[in-house]
Amino acid sequence: MLLEQVEYVRPQSLDEALEILANDDGAAPLAGGQSLTNVLKNRVASVDVLVDISALGDLAGITRTADGGLSIGACVTYDELDRSAEVRQSHWMLGEVAAHIEDQQIRNKGTIGGNCCLSDPTNNLPPILVALDAVMELRSRSGRRSVEAADFFKGYFATALEPGELLVSITVPQMPERSGAGYASLAVGADAKAMVRAAARVTLDRDHATIVDSRVVLARVAHVPTRDAEAEARLNGADATDDAVRAACAGVADGMQPITDVHGSSEYRRQMAKVMARRAVDQAIAAARGGRNGSSAGGN
Amino acid sequence: MTITSAPVTGEATKTWSGRSMPRKEDGRLVQGQGAFVDDGGMHGQGYAWFVRSPYAHARIVSIDCGPALAMEGVYAVLTGEEAKAMCEAPFFAIAPPPGSLMQEWPLAVGKVRYQGDAVAVVLADTRETARDAAERVVVDYEPLPAVTDGVAAAEPTTPLLYDEAGTNVAWHGVYDYGDVDWALENADHVVKLDRLHFHRFTSSPLECNGAVVNFNRGTGVVDVLSNYQMPMFAAMVVGPTIGVPMNKFNFVTKDIGGAFGIKIGFYPQIAALALLSKKAGRPAKWTEFRTEHMLSAGHGNERTFLDIEVPVMSDGTILGLKARAFDDAGAYLHYEPLGAVIWSQVVPGCYKLKHVRVDYTEVVTNKCPVVPNRGYSRMQHLWLVERIVDVVAHELGLDAVEVRKRNYVQPEDYPYETPNGCIYDSGDLPRSLDLALELAHVDEWRARQRELGTGSGRRIGIGIGSTLDSGTNNFGQSRIINPELPFSGNGEAAFAKLDLFGEINVNLGTTPQGQGHETTAAQVAADILGVTPEDVTVSTGFNQANNSYVGFSGTYASQFAVSGLGAVMGAAQKLRHQIVKLAAFALQAEEEEIELEGGTARVRGDEERAIPFIGLANMVYTNNAGLPASLLSECDLNARYVYVPPFEVPDTVAKTGNLTLTYASQVHVCVIEVDEETGEVKVLEYAAVDDCGKRINPLVVEGQVHGATGLGIAASLYESLDYDESGQLQEPSFYEYHVGTAMDIPDVACGDIESPSPFTPNGAKGMGEGGGAPLHAVCAALQDALGGGGAVVSESHNHWARVYELVHREPGAPRGVEVITRSGGLANDAASL
């Protein structure tokens, strides 16, 4: 791997891990290693101690919460998300997004916690978690706190985590009845990084005709997953029709400044953000109507 | 991807040659038992890490190796100036002046000329230490303006990469065949295109470059264990520079994880490692990092075509073409400017173009040097020709299939002499196209395309790519670049040996990188020696100590089936002759009566009179007392043969001659769907028809077709290497550079036609590179999707944002194409479309 010199520890308990993280500002948690080791290999960041949390039982597993939501351990892998019957039953799209992250080898190792904590704007899971109103459960030696996903991502490789703090699990609340999620990405190739993506959740009225609540989250348009409050406001109360959705999404990303790179200009990306948002919302509506919490076509 | 295959044409055969059989080497390769360069090592070796420039163009003010040398475990640091002082000459230049004044040394001297240029190399006890130490080599740079545009580079006002050359033009020449001015004056239509641009990309071998080099100061012998694919070229270039004669080099290759021509480019690294080893007194091992590979291992040729004019008759006959070409060689002339002549192996493409003038300029820029890349230099020109044919059809409202068929070289025309004297050996392009159209279900897709109409947000496009894979070079073509060069012809060597216990060994000078040489060489030898391919051991890779090499040895330029197997056939036949002679003596029979079967020599028709190979080997190796001297002198059971293709030296003034021996053809048909809202392109159906003459192993051929197809599709849609104005590579890793994978590449329906070559020992033609057919087919499909009057596809790389722009072109915006129509041979009003 050609890493710089780095120390490696494998704590036996969550408390021990938190203790190490609290005592050493150069310590960084290592879960699946699918992002962090790349960062280290490219020498973009340097770490003194790798704290291997991958085998900690407290960070593993997916459980159903009392109110019907999910509690997902930070070290749950993409593959586990994909194959979890619990996830597929209540939050189908979350499993579907995980199923399309890179390739199988990476999905076997990469974790939901790592995907979130790196806060790389191209990462797949943050926007869908924001759209699903997920809550990040953080622990440190001195206590615990909860941060909404929408407030967790702070910038390029920056999150709300304080020094010594560790993401231990993610709570995804049960979706209201007649809800669905959607997710649309534009990428250069099948397993390439997304240029622009959008995640959405909608809740329909009893007749499946009107949108009563919505989330529209853009990713890779700004540095962090961003809810488009105006688009949501236009959708809420609107007819669940193609035209209404198109109209509601027409202003998406206006005024935002996505990056320009070899894959496309800022202007192109802004235009694509509208298309991805509309497609994600359309998917979410179809899923809500289908009655299977997010189970329409789509994915990566 | 799922693969379907059309029925194999040609009769069933009792021989091993011609049979699809799994590759002998695959068992070890898929079980992690291959021997790749990084698996090898030498006693006492250190690990090397190159210090590379972050600037595209800068003066090296100073280099301080002190902090690196102070680190524990660091054996040595070698800088460019030091390396130069250890050298006898700069690397041999292929170009005449001014290109020959653009000197290159093992490491940068005085200046860096691209981002990634190596200024020093560190040797240390571990890879990690070497990398850490390289970061502590302090280089003070004075940045200079970067030259990144291959056309602007030729302007006299552009900053110079090499002050001593006085120009950025490395080579310039005009290729002028027929009378293009006459054709342009007399054609019914002249189609003009302002600019076509073929982009930079690479083939991304799974295994990057690597070498373990030991300069033995006692013996003067330099051992080079590497994955270099053309070892004797490296020896010829590196030897005179570092002062090592050929008989003191020992180049060895083993398994190679893909090369594609890219692994012809790293001889400077081999030279630098040899000098580093000499300085440190221990072997130097270097395994290239992926980002290092992307920055500095070499890219494919980028070429811009300007002022293209095409004379066309009203029946769709294309008379020729005229264009200016600017090839961007990057910062150093690695193997270049050979690309400036290699394209002319296929001057008219698949067509009977009679009048061609290309004004060709090769420039240096502050970008990674270009090196041969699958389809080397022909692909760029074939893309030009295919774009021309396609645009002519679209602009004149002609059918793209019919225009191709009308202009193709016809089956009865072979052997067909091109305007520059190349001889197309055989083929059946119209039938190849028909088969490809059928395999891609084009009739059904045309119907779907009509049904879809407009307004659905989706468009279907159908495109054709017709190409040639010219194989077995006549190196005499290098003299068209520089008449002083002492090169012509080609060849390959092989040894066939009957070993002590009657085993058969074959070794040859090739460097297989996935082409299955161990299998096909065994098939060929087995037929001649009366054994099975399992009985034939073919040595892995190249080993100078085997003596089975000539100056051209290696694996490149689609030639193994001809030159490699030609050598194996010759060596096996010589060995057979010896075996027969020995058997005739042992069995008291006439040589004509001896037949070889199942590892035994027997007298035809007499089961009792037979001797197994082990018995014959025993007679020669370990039991030779009393054998006639004449027999012993003729039969040492070690047969070396050099295959030499029949070539003449080209006419360097007229720039004519037979530049390659064989011309395999590929006709690809691609059906795409374009998402108008995003510009995304999805390949709906893909067919590839390959005609490479007699196939030794159709399964291996099909594997090569899949590989070339995958690379081409990925290059057309995903892969591009771009530099910003300051000369920074924008895709230095797989994070930005999306290599096409099995997840991207569609199913490929393969079809085969066998038009045996009359010029080769076995009727085979070299194949494997392909002619970039997927790039041509995808561009043509896009053009079809854009429809009449739409934008012109003028770039070989069309990522989503570019397709989006093409689809949403502003009405009235310049299209970069113009058709001038005349009637009765007199100029009419220009009908600008």
mmCIF file of C-alpha atoms in Angstrom, chain A:
data_model
loop_
_atom_site.group_PDB
_atom_site.id
_atom_site.type_symbol
_atom_site.label_atom_id
_atom_site.label_comp_id
_atom_site.label_asym_id
_atom_site.label_seq_id
_atom_site.Cartn_x
_atom_site.Cartn_y
_atom_site.Cartn_z
ATOM 1 C CA MET A 1 0.000 0.000 0.000
ATOM 2 C CA LEU A 2 3.004 2.267 0.404
ATOM 3 C CA LEU A 3 1.513 4.037 3.394
ATOM 4 C CA GLU A 4 3.489 6.410 5.496
ATOM 5 C CA GLN A 5 4.492 4.973 8.844
ATOM 6 C CA VAL A 6 1.337 4.483 10.835
ATOM 7 C CA GLU A 7 0.448 2.738 14.055
ATOM 8 C CA TYR A 8 -2.420 0.258 14.131
ATOM 9 C CA VAL A 9 -4.552 -0.707 17.111
ATOM 10 C CA ARG A 10 -7.517 -2.991 17.404
ATOM 11 C CA PRO A 11 -9.529 -2.119 20.496
ATOM 12 C CA GLN A 12 -11.655 -4.862 22.052
ATOM 13 C CA SER A 13 -14.567 -2.651 23.025
ATOM 14 C CA LEU A 14 -16.297 0.541 21.993
ATOM 15 C CA ASP A 15 -15.198 2.184 25.218
ATOM 16 C CA GLU A 16 -11.603 1.304 24.530
ATOM 17 C CA ALA A 17 -11.889 2.712 20.998
ATOM 18 C CA LEU A 18 -13.401 5.939 22.324
ATOM 19 C CA GLU A 19 -10.625 6.162 24.886
ATOM 20 C CA ILE A 20 -7.947 5.910 22.223
ATOM 21 C CA LEU A 21 -9.722 8.409 19.977
ATOM 22 C CA ALA A 22 -10.065 10.824 22.893
ATOM 23 C CA ASN A 23 -6.411 10.629 23.838
ATOM 24 C CA ASP A 24 -4.798 10.995 20.443
ATOM 25 C CA ASP A 25 -5.758 13.679 17.912
ATOM 26 C CA GLY A 26 -3.755 11.786 15.301
ATOM 27 C CA ALA A 27 -5.965 8.717 15.681
ATOM 28 C CA ALA A 28 -8.543 7.877 13.041
ATOM 29 C CA PRO A 29 -11.092 5.089 13.003
ATOM 30 C CA LEU A 30 -10.639 2.427 10.359
ATOM 31 C CA ALA A 31 -13.734 0.465 9.402
ATOM 32 C CA GLY A 32 -13.871 -1.073 5.918
ATOM 33 C CA GLY A 33 -10.915 0.963 4.763
ATOM 34 C CA GLN A 34 -12.342 1.523 1.300
ATOM 35 C CA SER A 35 -11.976 5.283 1.514
ATOM 36 C CA LEU A 36 -9.464 5.961 4.256
ATOM 37 C CA THR A 37 -6.741 3.713 2.893
ATOM 38 C CA ASN A 38 -7.055 5.396 -0.489
ATOM 39 C CA VAL A 39 -6.707 8.772 1.152
ATOM 40 C CA LEU A 40 -3.630 7.563 3.005
ATOM 41 C CA LYS A 41 -2.175 5.822 -0.022
ATOM 42 C CA ASN A 42 -2.453 9.037 -2.013
ATOM 43 C CA ARG A 43 -1.013 10.897 0.943
ATOM 44 C CA VAL A 44 -3.816 13.419 0.889
ATOM 45 C CA ALA A 45 -4.090 13.146 4.657
ATOM 46 C CA SER A 46 -1.912 11.582 7.258
ATOM 47 C CA VAL A 47 -2.844 9.648 10.353
ATOM 48 C CA ASP A 48 -0.732 8.570 13.334
ATOM 49 C CA VAL A 49 -2.862 5.704 14.597
ATOM 50 C CA LEU A 50 -5.413 3.630 12.761
ATOM 51 C CA VAL A 51 -8.050 2.464 15.223
ATOM 52 C CA ASP A 52 -9.607 -0.633 13.733
ATOM 53 C CA ILE A 53 -13.271 -0.599 14.732
ATOM 54 C CA SER A 54 -14.426 -3.094 12.116
ATOM 55 C CA ALA A 55 -14.921 -5.976 14.532
ATOM 56 C CA LEU A 56 -16.696 -4.082 17.326
ATOM 57 C CA GLY A 57 -20.038 -5.704 18.022
ATOM 58 C CA ASP A 58 -21.578 -2.409 19.133
ATOM 59 C CA LEU A 59 -21.140 -1.034 15.634
ATOM 60 C CA ALA A 60 -22.519 -4.049 13.797
ATOM 61 C CA GLY A 61 -25.947 -5.165 12.751
ATOM 62 C CA ILE A 62 -29.251 -3.791 11.601
ATOM 63 C CA THR A 63 -32.166 -3.750 14.033
ATOM 64 C CA ARG A 64 -35.782 -2.645 13.857
ATOM 65 C CA THR A 65 -36.579 0.205 16.223
ATOM 66 C CA ALA A 66 -39.713 0.322 18.367
ATOM 67 C CA ASP A 67 -41.340 2.857 16.033
ATOM 68 C CA GLY A 68 -40.699 0.778 12.917
ATOM 69 C CA GLY A 69 -37.528 2.476 11.775
ATOM 70 C CA LEU A 70 -34.076 1.019 11.348
ATOM 71 C CA SER A 71 -31.002 1.271 13.495
ATOM 72 C CA ILE A 72 -27.973 0.561 11.355
ATOM 73 C CA GLY A 73 -24.577 0.002 12.933
ATOM 74 C CA ALA A 74 -21.829 2.196 11.571
ATOM 75 C CA CYS A 75 -19.817 -0.837 10.478
ATOM 76 C CA VAL A 76 -22.627 -2.410 8.464
ATOM 77 C CA THR A 77 -21.261 -2.996 4.997
ATOM 78 C CA TYR A 78 -22.845 -1.952 1.713
ATOM 79 C CA ASP A 79 -23.359 -5.600 0.934
ATOM 80 C CA GLU A 80 -25.182 -6.149 4.214
ATOM 81 C CA LEU A 81 -27.436 -3.177 3.457
ATOM 82 C CA ASP A 82 -28.121 -4.568 0.005
ATOM 83 C CA ARG A 83 -28.980 -8.030 1.301
ATOM 84 C CA SER A 84 -30.817 -7.037 4.455
ATOM 85 C CA ALA A 85 -34.463 -8.127 4.383
ATOM 86 C CA GLU A 86 -35.205 -5.488 7.027
ATOM 87 C CA VAL A 87 -33.788 -2.705 4.918
ATOM 88 C CA ARG A 88 -35.470 -3.929 1.756
ATOM 89 C CA GLN A 89 -38.813 -4.266 3.523
ATOM 90 C CA SER A 90 -39.056 -0.768 4.927
ATOM 91 C CA HIS A 91 -36.456 1.293 3.004
ATOM 92 C CA TRP A 92 -36.010 -0.522 -0.267
ATOM 93 C CA MET A 93 -34.156 2.307 -1.953
ATOM 94 C CA LEU A 94 -31.485 2.458 0.757
ATOM 95 C CA GLY A 95 -30.585 -1.149 -0.055
ATOM 96 C CA GLU A 96 -30.734 -0.392 -3.745
ATOM 97 C CA VAL A 97 -28.311 2.521 -3.451
ATOM 98 C CA ALA A 98 -25.909 0.345 -1.479
ATOM 99 C CA ALA A 99 -26.227 -2.381 -4.106
ATOM 100 C CA HIS A 100 -24.819 -0.052 -6.749
ATOM 101 C CA ILE A 101 -21.786 1.271 -4.935
ATOM 102 C CA GLU A 102 -18.695 0.457 -6.986
ATOM 103 C CA ASP A 103 -18.115 -3.289 -7.227
ATOM 104 C CA GLN A 104 -18.787 -6.379 -5.132
ATOM 105 C CA GLN A 105 -15.333 -6.456 -3.553
ATOM 106 C CA ILE A 106 -15.767 -2.905 -2.315
ATOM 107 C CA ARG A 107 -19.309 -3.611 -1.159
ATOM 108 C CA ASN A 108 -18.013 -6.505 0.925
ATOM 109 C CA LYS A 109 -15.756 -4.154 2.878
ATOM 110 C CA GLY A 110 -17.084 -0.611 2.690
ATOM 111 C CA THR A 111 -19.320 0.543 5.538
ATOM 112 C CA ILE A 112 -22.189 2.967 5.871
ATOM 113 C CA GLY A 113 -20.302 4.775 8.613
ATOM 114 C CA GLY A 114 -17.205 5.193 6.529
ATOM 115 C CA ASN A 115 -19.220 6.363 3.548
ATOM 116 C CA CYS A 116 -20.789 9.078 5.702
ATOM 117 C CA CYS A 117 -17.812 10.101 7.813
ATOM 118 C CA LEU A 118 -15.481 10.655 4.883
ATOM 119 C CA SER A 119 -18.057 13.117 3.513
ATOM 120 C CA ASP A 120 -16.746 12.864 0.009
ATOM 121 C CA PRO A 121 -19.367 14.713 -2.064
ATOM 122 C CA THR A 122 -19.435 11.868 -4.567
ATOM 123 C CA ASN A 123 -20.385 9.284 -1.956
ATOM 124 C CA ASN A 124 -23.621 7.458 -2.560
ATOM 125 C CA LEU A 125 -25.268 7.133 0.818
ATOM 126 C CA PRO A 126 -25.345 10.670 2.293
ATOM 127 C CA PRO A 127 -28.056 12.096 -0.004
ATOM 128 C CA ILE A 128 -30.444 9.172 0.459
ATOM 129 C CA LEU A 129 -29.930 9.329 4.236
ATOM 130 C CA VAL A 130 -30.755 13.036 4.222
ATOM 131 C CA ALA A 131 -33.853 12.351 2.128
ATOM 132 C CA LEU A 132 -34.931 9.663 4.601
ATOM 133 C CA ASP A 133 -34.517 12.030 7.601
ATOM 134 C CA ALA A 134 -31.858 9.775 9.069
ATOM 135 C CA VAL A 135 -30.265 10.626 12.371
ATOM 136 C CA MET A 136 -26.595 10.049 13.102
ATOM 137 C CA GLU A 137 -25.870 8.657 16.574
ATOM 138 C CA LEU A 138 -22.521 9.833 17.885
ATOM 139 C CA ARG A 139 -20.559 8.666 20.910
ATOM 140 C CA SER A 140 -17.504 9.956 22.673
ATOM 141 C CA ARG A 141 -15.843 9.195 25.994
ATOM 142 C CA SER A 142 -17.867 11.970 27.533
ATOM 143 C CA GLY A 143 -21.283 11.080 26.191
ATOM 144 C CA ARG A 144 -23.614 10.680 23.260
ATOM 145 C CA ARG A 145 -25.584 12.933 20.966
ATOM 146 C CA SER A 146 -27.775 12.714 17.891
ATOM 147 C CA VAL A 147 -27.345 14.835 14.787
ATOM 148 C CA GLU A 148 -29.751 14.927 11.876
ATOM 149 C CA ALA A 149 -28.172 13.747 8.653
ATOM 150 C CA ALA A 150 -29.001 17.087 7.048
ATOM 151 C CA ASP A 151 -26.754 18.770 9.630
ATOM 152 C CA PHE A 152 -24.064 16.109 9.791
ATOM 153 C CA PHE A 153 -22.318 16.803 6.480
ATOM 154 C CA LYS A 154 -20.374 20.041 6.751
ATOM 155 C CA GLY A 155 -18.180 20.176 3.675
ATOM 156 C CA TYR A 156 -15.544 18.381 1.645
ATOM 157 C CA PHE A 157 -14.254 15.677 3.998
ATOM 158 C CA ALA A 158 -15.820 17.528 6.946
ATOM 159 C CA THR A 159 -18.633 16.407 9.247
ATOM 160 C CA ALA A 160 -20.184 17.414 12.542
ATOM 161 C CA LEU A 161 -17.984 14.907 14.352
ATOM 162 C CA GLU A 162 -15.914 16.528 17.086
ATOM 163 C CA PRO A 163 -12.432 15.256 17.936
ATOM 164 C CA GLY A 164 -12.762 12.030 19.880
ATOM 165 C CA GLU A 165 -16.270 11.425 18.623
ATOM 166 C CA LEU A 166 -17.318 8.314 16.718
ATOM 167 C CA LEU A 167 -20.376 7.612 14.594
ATOM 168 C CA VAL A 168 -21.816 4.452 16.103
ATOM 169 C CA SER A 169 -25.111 4.005 14.305
ATOM 170 C CA ILE A 170 -27.623 5.620 12.014
ATOM 171 C CA THR A 171 -31.314 5.702 12.770
ATOM 172 C CA VAL A 172 -33.635 5.788 9.804
ATOM 173 C CA PRO A 173 -37.186 6.526 10.840
ATOM 174 C CA GLN A 174 -40.075 4.631 9.388
ATOM 175 C CA MET A 175 -41.518 6.400 6.384
ATOM 176 C CA PRO A 176 -45.104 7.626 6.636
ATOM 177 C CA GLU A 177 -47.700 5.571 4.813
ATOM 178 C CA ARG A 178 -47.932 6.051 1.052
ATOM 179 C CA SER A 179 -44.324 7.183 0.876
ATOM 180 C CA GLY A 180 -41.601 6.263 -1.532
ATOM 181 C CA ALA A 181 -38.012 7.146 -2.216
ATOM 182 C CA GLY A 182 -36.158 7.785 -5.441
ATOM 183 C CA TYR A 183 -32.551 8.182 -6.415
ATOM 184 C CA ALA A 184 -30.999 9.217 -9.714
ATOM 185 C CA SER A 185 -27.363 9.665 -10.635
ATOM 186 C CA LEU A 186 -25.444 10.774 -13.645
ATOM 187 C CA ALA A 187 -22.059 9.104 -13.890
ATOM 188 C CA VAL A 188 -19.459 8.667 -16.602
ATOM 189 C CA GLY A 189 -19.639 4.877 -16.489
ATOM 190 C CA ALA A 190 -21.259 2.060 -14.595
ATOM 191 C CA ASP A 191 -19.140 2.209 -11.446
ATOM 192 C CA ALA A 192 -17.764 5.714 -11.846
ATOM 193 C CA LYS A 193 -18.166 8.577 -9.420
ATOM 194 C CA ALA A 194 -21.380 10.484 -9.895
ATOM 195 C CA MET A 195 -21.220 13.876 -11.566
ATOM 196 C CA VAL A 196 -24.576 14.877 -10.142
ATOM 197 C CA ARG A 197 -27.167 13.007 -8.192
ATOM 198 C CA ALA A 198 -30.468 13.546 -6.461
ATOM 199 C CA ALA A 199 -32.409 11.647 -3.851
ATOM 200 C CA ALA A 200 -36.070 12.198 -3.094
ATOM 201 C CA ARG A 201 -38.828 11.068 -0.814
ATOM 202 C CA VAL A 202 -42.489 11.840 -1.280
ATOM 203 C CA THR A 203 -45.610 11.076 0.670
ATOM 204 C CA LEU A 204 -48.905 11.012 -1.181
ATOM 205 C CA ASP A 205 -52.448 11.615 -0.032
ATOM 206 C CA ARG A 206 -55.006 8.830 0.288
ATOM 207 C CA ASP A 207 -55.926 9.076 -3.389
ATOM 208 C CA HIS A 208 -52.311 8.893 -4.467
ATOM 209 C CA ALA A 209 -53.042 12.074 -6.409
ATOM 210 C CA THR A 210 -51.415 14.835 -4.396
ATOM 211 C CA ILE A 211 -48.008 15.165 -2.814
ATOM 212 C CA VAL A 212 -48.386 15.970 0.860
ATOM 213 C CA ASP A 213 -44.718 15.956 1.869
ATOM 214 C CA SER A 214 -41.419 15.748 0.072
ATOM 215 C CA ARG A 215 -37.663 15.798 0.312
ATOM 216 C CA VAL A 216 -35.492 16.762 -2.610
ATOM 217 C CA VAL A 217 -31.786 16.351 -1.930
ATOM 218 C CA LEU A 218 -29.064 17.264 -4.397
ATOM 219 C CA ALA A 219 -25.599 15.812 -4.203
ATOM 220 C CA ARG A 220 -22.375 16.870 -5.842
ATOM 221 C CA VAL A 221 -24.000 20.186 -6.685
ATOM 222 C CA ALA A 222 -22.733 21.778 -3.497
ATOM 223 C CA HIS A 223 -20.045 20.327 -1.199
ATOM 224 C CA VAL A 224 -22.605 18.518 0.881
ATOM 225 C CA PRO A 225 -25.984 16.925 0.232
ATOM 226 C CA THR A 226 -28.369 19.825 0.024
ATOM 227 C CA ARG A 227 -32.112 19.891 0.465
ATOM 228 C CA ASP A 228 -33.825 22.093 -2.068
ATOM 229 C CA ALA A 229 -36.449 23.726 0.160
ATOM 230 C CA GLU A 230 -38.023 25.649 -2.690
ATOM 231 C CA ALA A 231 -38.541 22.595 -4.808
ATOM 232 C CA GLU A 232 -39.979 20.793 -1.787
ATOM 233 C CA ALA A 233 -42.341 23.690 -1.145
ATOM 234 C CA ARG A 234 -43.519 23.596 -4.759
ATOM 235 C CA LEU A 235 -44.048 19.861 -4.595
ATOM 236 C CA ASN A 236 -45.922 19.866 -1.306
ATOM 237 C CA GLY A 237 -49.572 20.192 -2.227
ATOM 238 C CA ALA A 238 -48.918 19.724 -5.913
ATOM 239 C CA ASP A 239 -50.496 17.056 -8.087
ATOM 240 C CA ALA A 240 -48.407 13.940 -8.384
ATOM 241 C CA THR A 241 -48.226 14.324 -12.151
ATOM 242 C CA ASP A 242 -45.355 14.552 -14.614
ATOM 243 C CA ASP A 243 -46.129 18.151 -15.432
ATOM 244 C CA ALA A 244 -46.372 19.273 -11.841
ATOM 245 C CA VAL A 245 -43.127 17.538 -10.940
ATOM 246 C CA ARG A 246 -41.413 18.986 -13.973
ATOM 247 C CA ALA A 247 -42.583 22.468 -13.010
ATOM 248 C CA ALA A 248 -41.537 21.998 -9.408
ATOM 249 C CA CYS A 249 -38.063 20.842 -10.393
ATOM 250 C CA ALA A 250 -37.462 23.462 -13.071
ATOM 251 C CA GLY A 251 -35.790 25.801 -10.628
ATOM 252 C CA VAL A 252 -33.674 23.164 -8.930
ATOM 253 C CA ALA A 253 -30.049 24.172 -8.438
ATOM 254 C CA ASP A 254 -30.613 27.684 -9.760
ATOM 255 C CA GLY A 255 -28.096 29.938 -8.140
ATOM 256 C CA MET A 256 -25.920 27.001 -7.090
ATOM 257 C CA GLN A 257 -22.381 26.658 -8.399
ATOM 258 C CA PRO A 258 -21.488 23.048 -9.061
ATOM 259 C CA ILE A 259 -17.930 22.387 -10.138
ATOM 260 C CA THR A 260 -16.625 22.401 -13.679
ATOM 261 C CA ASP A 261 -14.304 19.584 -14.627
ATOM 262 C CA VAL A 262 -13.424 17.422 -17.595
ATOM 263 C CA HIS A 263 -16.701 15.547 -17.298
ATOM 264 C CA GLY A 264 -18.906 18.602 -17.584
ATOM 265 C CA SER A 265 -19.301 22.292 -16.944
ATOM 266 C CA SER A 266 -21.015 23.894 -14.009
ATOM 267 C CA GLU A 267 -23.858 24.910 -16.296
ATOM 268 C CA TYR A 268 -24.273 21.359 -17.583
ATOM 269 C CA ARG A 269 -24.296 20.013 -14.041
ATOM 270 C CA ARG A 270 -26.886 22.577 -12.982
ATOM 271 C CA GLN A 271 -29.077 21.448 -15.856
ATOM 272 C CA MET A 272 -28.504 17.809 -14.954
ATOM 273 C CA ALA A 273 -29.423 18.509 -11.332
ATOM 274 C CA LYS A 274 -32.910 19.463 -12.528
ATOM 275 C CA VAL A 275 -33.171 16.263 -14.562
ATOM 276 C CA MET A 276 -31.909 14.049 -11.740
ATOM 277 C CA ALA A 277 -34.187 15.732 -9.199
ATOM 278 C CA ARG A 278 -37.194 15.220 -11.437
ATOM 279 C CA ARG A 279 -36.298 11.596 -12.083
ATOM 280 C CA ALA A 280 -35.773 10.937 -8.384
ATOM 281 C CA VAL A 281 -39.133 12.493 -7.536
ATOM 282 C CA ASP A 282 -40.859 10.553 -10.312
ATOM 283 C CA GLN A 283 -39.358 7.360 -8.962
ATOM 284 C CA ALA A 284 -40.434 8.254 -5.446
ATOM 285 C CA ILE A 285 -44.005 8.826 -6.587
ATOM 286 C CA ALA A 286 -44.046 5.537 -8.458
ATOM 287 C CA ALA A 287 -42.696 3.796 -5.374
ATOM 288 C CA ALA A 288 -45.258 5.433 -3.111
ATOM 289 C CA ARG A 289 -48.009 4.289 -5.426
ATOM 290 C CA GLY A 290 -46.505 0.844 -5.618
ATOM 291 C CA GLY A 291 -46.767 0.628 -1.879
ATOM 292 C CA ARG A 292 -43.293 -0.753 -1.466
ATOM 293 C CA ASN A 293 -41.399 2.069 0.205
ATOM 294 C CA GLY A 294 -39.078 3.080 -2.537
ATOM 295 C CA SER A 295 -39.236 0.018 -4.710
ATOM 296 C CA SER A 296 -39.353 1.386 -8.185
ATOM 297 C CA ALA A 297 -36.702 0.994 -10.836
ATOM 298 C CA GLY A 298 -33.611 3.032 -10.327
ATOM 299 C CA GLY A 299 -30.627 2.756 -8.124
ATOM 300 C CA ASN A 300 -27.291 4.175 -8.936
#
